[in-house]
Amino acid sequence: MSSQAIAEPQITEGDKEYVGKTHEVLTAAFMGDPVFRWLLHDHPANRHEAKLSKLFSVLFTQAAANSAVFAEVAGFGCCSVLMPPSRTVNNPWTMLPSGLISATWTLGLGSMKRTLFEFSGGVEPCLEKALTKEEQKRHWYIFFMGTAADRRKQGLAGRLLEHVQDRARADGCPVWLEATTSYSRDLYLKHGFELVSDIVMGAGKVGPDGEPKKGGEGITIYAMVWRP
């Protein structure tokens, strides 16, 4: 009998040259995600894909302008947008060149307000409570991570998570993220992340799925941290 070792899926990293493919994969991956349904809930459902595509185009361009690391595994079967220590996506000097005005025109003030202010306003207090002042300055941030629909349940997200953890371990830094579904929360828990807080947004306006619902419970975001 003979045995053949199974090669681990290859991981590569890039920056601006990875924006296009990352945008393609993650737009499809996050369609129907409760958080993005909430962000776009004042638009007709049949326009969500176009609106989400525009939003991601701006967010990923903004991330690239601030030294984001774009990582992928197995030919973009799963990919992520990572902010290294001491870098932030919330840099006002790069927002306009990244397309903020055109995004506001396309998405409307309501969606942009939720994206730029309500989301950050809900997350920041949790981050400040969970991380030391030094960690707040120096941590890896998983801005986005998603898997192509036809590549799920192949261990690709876990493989990419381990890669991020290896980088953070080498830097002696924690990793921060916000999971947007209970499924992704459980994946991160499995890989050693701790749940910091459940953050409810959109209460009274949307249901747990992010769809408009008068008096709705709102959607839940899971703030999480991993330390080496």
mmCIF file of C-alpha atoms in Angstrom:
data_model
loop_
_atom_site.group_PDB
_atom_site.id
_atom_site.type_symbol
_atom_site.label_atom_id
_atom_site.label_comp_id
_atom_site.label_asym_id
_atom_site.label_seq_id
_atom_site.Cartn_x
_atom_site.Cartn_y
_atom_site.Cartn_z
ATOM 1 C CA MET A 1 0.000 0.000 0.000
ATOM 2 C CA SER A 2 1.102 3.559 -0.538
ATOM 3 C CA SER A 3 -0.013 6.822 0.954
ATOM 4 C CA GLN A 4 0.065 10.291 -0.476
ATOM 5 C CA ALA A 5 0.282 13.370 1.704
ATOM 6 C CA ILE A 6 -2.514 15.841 1.180
ATOM 7 C CA ALA A 7 -1.058 19.268 0.537
ATOM 8 C CA GLU A 8 -2.447 22.071 2.639
ATOM 9 C CA PRO A 9 -4.255 24.788 0.683
ATOM 10 C CA GLN A 10 -1.839 27.519 -0.341
ATOM 11 C CA ILE A 11 -2.186 30.986 1.170
ATOM 12 C CA THR A 12 -1.032 34.121 -0.626
ATOM 13 C CA GLU A 13 -1.086 37.778 0.319
ATOM 14 C CA GLY A 14 -1.302 40.983 -1.665
ATOM 15 C CA ASP A 15 -2.485 44.555 -1.482
ATOM 16 C CA LYS A 16 -4.126 46.699 -4.149
ATOM 17 C CA GLU A 17 -3.824 44.036 -6.838
ATOM 18 C CA TYR A 18 -6.071 41.744 -4.748
ATOM 19 C CA VAL A 19 -8.903 44.247 -4.296
ATOM 20 C CA GLY A 20 -10.836 43.220 -7.414
ATOM 21 C CA LYS A 21 -10.992 39.474 -6.738
ATOM 22 C CA THR A 22 -11.588 40.020 -3.014
ATOM 23 C CA HIS A 23 -14.484 42.324 -3.888
ATOM 24 C CA GLU A 24 -15.977 39.677 -6.189
ATOM 25 C CA VAL A 25 -15.786 36.851 -3.632
ATOM 26 C CA LEU A 26 -16.890 38.800 -0.574
ATOM 27 C CA THR A 27 -19.801 40.584 -2.250
ATOM 28 C CA ALA A 28 -21.280 37.189 -3.082
ATOM 29 C CA ALA A 29 -20.374 35.739 0.318
ATOM 30 C CA PHE A 30 -22.087 38.500 2.298
ATOM 31 C CA MET A 31 -25.279 38.709 0.267
ATOM 32 C CA GLY A 32 -28.061 37.963 2.736
ATOM 33 C CA ASP A 33 -25.847 38.577 5.780
ATOM 34 C CA PRO A 34 -28.002 40.117 8.564
ATOM 35 C CA VAL A 35 -25.631 43.014 9.222
ATOM 36 C CA PHE A 36 -25.582 44.110 5.591
ATOM 37 C CA ARG A 37 -29.315 43.646 5.232
ATOM 38 C CA TRP A 38 -29.609 46.055 8.161
ATOM 39 C CA LEU A 39 -27.179 48.524 6.607
ATOM 40 C CA LEU A 40 -29.192 48.454 3.372
ATOM 41 C CA HIS A 41 -32.683 47.909 4.785
ATOM 42 C CA ASP A 42 -34.125 51.123 3.361
ATOM 43 C CA HIS A 43 -33.366 49.933 -0.192
ATOM 44 C CA PRO A 44 -35.476 47.414 -2.146
ATOM 45 C CA ALA A 45 -34.170 43.853 -1.783
ATOM 46 C CA ASN A 46 -33.627 43.548 -5.543
ATOM 47 C CA ARG A 47 -31.101 46.413 -5.332
ATOM 48 C CA HIS A 48 -29.074 45.021 -2.436
ATOM 49 C CA GLU A 49 -26.453 43.280 -4.563
ATOM 50 C CA ALA A 50 -25.605 46.436 -6.503
ATOM 51 C CA LYS A 51 -25.593 48.531 -3.323
ATOM 52 C CA LEU A 52 -23.423 46.026 -1.455
ATOM 53 C CA SER A 53 -21.011 45.886 -4.387
ATOM 54 C CA LYS A 54 -20.608 49.663 -4.278
ATOM 55 C CA LEU A 55 -20.147 49.684 -0.505
ATOM 56 C CA PHE A 56 -17.493 46.973 -0.626
ATOM 57 C CA SER A 57 -15.685 48.698 -3.470
ATOM 58 C CA VAL A 58 -15.253 51.790 -1.313
ATOM 59 C CA LEU A 59 -14.419 49.911 1.907
ATOM 60 C CA PHE A 60 -11.769 47.720 0.268
ATOM 61 C CA THR A 61 -10.228 50.636 -1.616
ATOM 62 C CA GLN A 62 -10.114 52.548 1.663
ATOM 63 C CA ALA A 63 -8.503 49.571 3.400
ATOM 64 C CA ALA A 64 -5.880 49.206 0.661
ATOM 65 C CA ALA A 65 -5.028 52.900 0.952
ATOM 66 C CA ASN A 66 -4.224 52.273 4.621
ATOM 67 C CA SER A 67 -1.879 49.303 4.187
ATOM 68 C CA ALA A 68 -4.418 46.477 4.504
ATOM 69 C CA VAL A 69 -3.216 42.942 3.895
ATOM 70 C CA PHE A 70 -5.439 40.997 1.486
ATOM 71 C CA ALA A 71 -5.008 37.272 2.142
ATOM 72 C CA GLU A 72 -6.528 34.350 0.267
ATOM 73 C CA VAL A 73 -6.409 30.595 0.400
ATOM 74 C CA ALA A 74 -6.906 27.995 -2.323
ATOM 75 C CA GLY A 75 -7.295 30.380 -5.229
ATOM 76 C CA PHE A 76 -9.664 32.754 -3.427
ATOM 77 C CA GLY A 77 -11.806 29.949 -2.079
ATOM 78 C CA CYS A 78 -11.732 32.048 1.095
ATOM 79 C CA CYS A 79 -10.272 35.523 1.475
ATOM 80 C CA SER A 80 -9.870 38.256 4.045
ATOM 81 C CA VAL A 81 -9.078 41.923 4.502
ATOM 82 C CA LEU A 82 -6.725 42.450 7.439
ATOM 83 C CA MET A 83 -5.604 45.664 9.092
ATOM 84 C CA PRO A 84 -2.113 45.284 10.583
ATOM 85 C CA PRO A 85 -1.104 46.699 13.971
ATOM 86 C CA SER A 86 -1.111 50.502 14.178
ATOM 87 C CA ARG A 87 -3.115 50.818 10.950
ATOM 88 C CA THR A 88 -6.777 51.770 10.762
ATOM 89 C CA VAL A 89 -9.415 51.798 8.074
ATOM 90 C CA ASN A 90 -10.991 54.878 9.694
ATOM 91 C CA ASN A 91 -8.558 57.359 8.171
ATOM 92 C CA PRO A 92 -10.476 60.498 7.108
ATOM 93 C CA TRP A 93 -7.678 61.587 4.753
ATOM 94 C CA THR A 94 -8.202 58.599 2.459
ATOM 95 C CA MET A 95 -12.010 58.455 2.526
ATOM 96 C CA LEU A 96 -12.657 60.970 -0.235
ATOM 97 C CA PRO A 97 -10.123 59.479 -2.695
ATOM 98 C CA SER A 98 -11.613 56.037 -1.953
ATOM 99 C CA GLY A 99 -15.028 57.098 -3.260
ATOM 100 C CA LEU A 100 -16.949 58.307 -0.208
ATOM 101 C CA ILE A 101 -18.965 60.900 -2.128
ATOM 102 C CA SER A 102 -20.060 58.532 -4.890
ATOM 103 C CA ALA A 103 -20.905 55.871 -2.289
ATOM 104 C CA THR A 104 -23.055 58.324 -0.360
ATOM 105 C CA TRP A 105 -24.850 59.248 -3.582
ATOM 106 C CA THR A 106 -25.462 55.583 -4.429
ATOM 107 C CA LEU A 107 -26.279 54.258 -0.964
ATOM 108 C CA GLY A 108 -27.972 57.275 0.581
ATOM 109 C CA LEU A 109 -27.328 59.039 3.859
ATOM 110 C CA GLY A 110 -29.118 56.414 5.945
ATOM 111 C CA SER A 111 -26.947 53.497 4.858
ATOM 112 C CA MET A 112 -23.745 55.534 5.095
ATOM 113 C CA LYS A 113 -24.671 56.800 8.557
ATOM 114 C CA ARG A 114 -25.201 53.256 9.752
ATOM 115 C CA THR A 115 -21.940 52.116 8.135
ATOM 116 C CA LEU A 116 -19.691 54.943 9.304
ATOM 117 C CA PHE A 117 -21.204 55.895 12.644
ATOM 118 C CA GLU A 118 -23.730 53.473 14.115
ATOM 119 C CA PHE A 119 -21.647 50.342 13.520
ATOM 120 C CA SER A 120 -18.411 51.902 14.792
ATOM 121 C CA GLY A 121 -20.227 53.589 17.653
ATOM 122 C CA GLY A 122 -21.532 50.249 18.840
ATOM 123 C CA VAL A 123 -18.226 48.395 18.502
ATOM 124 C CA GLU A 124 -15.724 50.937 19.837
ATOM 125 C CA PRO A 125 -16.829 50.817 23.514
ATOM 126 C CA CYS A 126 -16.466 47.026 23.499
ATOM 127 C CA LEU A 127 -12.984 47.219 21.995
ATOM 128 C CA GLU A 128 -11.907 49.854 24.504
ATOM 129 C CA LYS A 129 -13.214 47.726 27.373
ATOM 130 C CA ALA A 130 -11.646 44.472 26.187
ATOM 131 C CA LEU A 131 -8.204 45.695 25.063
ATOM 132 C CA THR A 132 -5.539 47.491 27.022
ATOM 133 C CA LYS A 133 -4.511 50.918 25.761
ATOM 134 C CA GLU A 134 -1.408 49.395 24.196
ATOM 135 C CA GLU A 135 -3.471 46.649 22.555
ATOM 136 C CA GLN A 136 -5.875 49.240 21.173
ATOM 137 C CA LYS A 137 -2.917 50.759 19.314
ATOM 138 C CA ARG A 138 -1.367 47.444 18.289
ATOM 139 C CA HIS A 139 -3.664 44.632 17.223
ATOM 140 C CA TRP A 140 -4.569 42.786 14.056
ATOM 141 C CA TYR A 141 -8.099 43.492 12.876
ATOM 142 C CA ILE A 142 -9.984 41.042 10.677
ATOM 143 C CA PHE A 143 -11.968 43.645 8.781
ATOM 144 C CA PHE A 144 -13.576 41.020 6.545
ATOM 145 C CA MET A 145 -13.349 37.282 6.005
ATOM 146 C CA GLY A 146 -15.609 35.198 3.793
ATOM 147 C CA THR A 147 -15.746 31.969 1.806
ATOM 148 C CA ALA A 148 -17.088 31.442 -1.710
ATOM 149 C CA ALA A 149 -20.427 29.622 -1.617
ATOM 150 C CA ASP A 150 -19.134 26.609 -3.549
ATOM 151 C CA ARG A 151 -16.036 26.265 -1.337
ATOM 152 C CA ARG A 152 -17.656 26.193 2.100
ATOM 153 C CA LYS A 153 -17.156 23.400 4.644
ATOM 154 C CA GLN A 154 -13.698 22.610 3.267
ATOM 155 C CA GLY A 155 -11.760 24.073 6.206
ATOM 156 C CA LEU A 156 -10.553 27.076 4.214
ATOM 157 C CA ALA A 157 -11.701 29.732 6.688
ATOM 158 C CA GLY A 158 -10.048 27.846 9.523
ATOM 159 C CA ARG A 159 -6.811 27.589 7.545
ATOM 160 C CA LEU A 160 -6.830 31.318 6.858
ATOM 161 C CA LEU A 161 -7.630 32.078 10.501
ATOM 162 C CA GLU A 162 -4.615 30.055 11.609
ATOM 163 C CA HIS A 163 -2.477 32.077 9.207
ATOM 164 C CA VAL A 164 -3.691 35.335 10.759
ATOM 165 C CA GLN A 165 -3.071 33.951 14.238
ATOM 166 C CA ASP A 166 0.472 32.977 13.250
ATOM 167 C CA ARG A 167 1.158 36.534 12.103
ATOM 168 C CA ALA A 168 -0.345 37.991 15.276
ATOM 169 C CA ARG A 169 1.620 35.563 17.421
ATOM 170 C CA ALA A 170 4.847 36.631 15.724
ATOM 171 C CA ASP A 171 3.960 40.273 16.447
ATOM 172 C CA GLY A 172 2.867 39.550 20.017
ATOM 173 C CA CYS A 173 -0.505 41.173 19.290
ATOM 174 C CA PRO A 174 -4.148 40.202 19.798
ATOM 175 C CA VAL A 175 -6.627 39.782 16.936
ATOM 176 C CA TRP A 176 -9.943 41.631 16.980
ATOM 177 C CA LEU A 177 -13.026 40.982 14.844
ATOM 178 C CA GLU A 178 -16.784 41.307 14.699
ATOM 179 C CA ALA A 179 -18.647 38.157 13.665
ATOM 180 C CA THR A 180 -21.911 38.872 11.858
ATOM 181 C CA THR A 181 -23.634 35.479 12.203
ATOM 182 C CA SER A 182 -23.870 32.805 14.886
ATOM 183 C CA TYR A 183 -22.218 30.394 12.431
ATOM 184 C CA SER A 184 -19.116 32.573 12.018
ATOM 185 C CA ARG A 185 -19.091 33.271 15.775
ATOM 186 C CA ASP A 186 -18.945 29.529 16.462
ATOM 187 C CA LEU A 187 -16.121 29.087 13.942
ATOM 188 C CA TYR A 188 -14.058 31.747 15.693
ATOM 189 C CA LEU A 189 -14.814 30.237 19.114
ATOM 190 C CA LYS A 190 -13.559 26.910 17.794
ATOM 191 C CA HIS A 191 -10.269 28.598 16.885
ATOM 192 C CA GLY A 192 -9.688 30.101 20.318
ATOM 193 C CA PHE A 193 -11.402 33.475 20.080
ATOM 194 C CA GLU A 194 -13.271 34.768 23.119
ATOM 195 C CA LEU A 195 -16.664 36.426 22.914
ATOM 196 C CA VAL A 196 -16.398 39.941 24.314
ATOM 197 C CA SER A 197 -19.962 41.135 23.822
ATOM 198 C CA ASP A 198 -23.185 40.709 21.858
ATOM 199 C CA ILE A 199 -23.983 44.060 20.245
ATOM 200 C CA VAL A 200 -27.549 44.683 19.108
ATOM 201 C CA MET A 201 -28.148 47.231 16.351
ATOM 202 C CA GLY A 202 -31.252 48.303 14.477
ATOM 203 C CA ALA A 203 -33.623 47.439 17.325
ATOM 204 C CA GLY A 204 -37.123 48.695 16.587
ATOM 205 C CA LYS A 205 -36.440 48.859 12.856
ATOM 206 C CA VAL A 206 -35.299 45.406 11.710
ATOM 207 C CA GLY A 207 -35.628 41.798 12.769
ATOM 208 C CA PRO A 208 -32.751 39.383 13.558
ATOM 209 C CA ASP A 209 -32.324 38.758 9.822
ATOM 210 C CA GLY A 210 -31.808 42.468 9.122
ATOM 211 C CA GLU A 211 -35.070 42.801 7.209
ATOM 212 C CA PRO A 212 -37.352 45.766 8.006
ATOM 213 C CA LYS A 213 -39.648 44.969 10.943
ATOM 214 C CA LYS A 214 -41.479 47.566 12.999
ATOM 215 C CA GLY A 215 -40.576 47.001 16.623
ATOM 216 C CA GLY A 216 -38.036 44.368 15.550
ATOM 217 C CA GLU A 217 -35.419 42.850 17.826
ATOM 218 C CA GLY A 218 -32.514 44.134 15.736
ATOM 219 C CA ILE A 219 -29.472 42.262 14.463
ATOM 220 C CA THR A 220 -26.663 40.919 16.661
ATOM 221 C CA ILE A 221 -22.952 41.462 16.112
ATOM 222 C CA TYR A 222 -20.443 39.408 18.093
ATOM 223 C CA ALA A 223 -17.331 41.308 19.196
ATOM 224 C CA MET A 224 -14.455 38.836 19.667
ATOM 225 C CA VAL A 225 -10.763 38.770 20.545
ATOM 226 C CA TRP A 226 -7.934 36.251 20.366
ATOM 227 C CA ARG A 227 -4.647 36.569 22.212
ATOM 228 C CA PRO A 228 -1.460 34.613 21.536
#
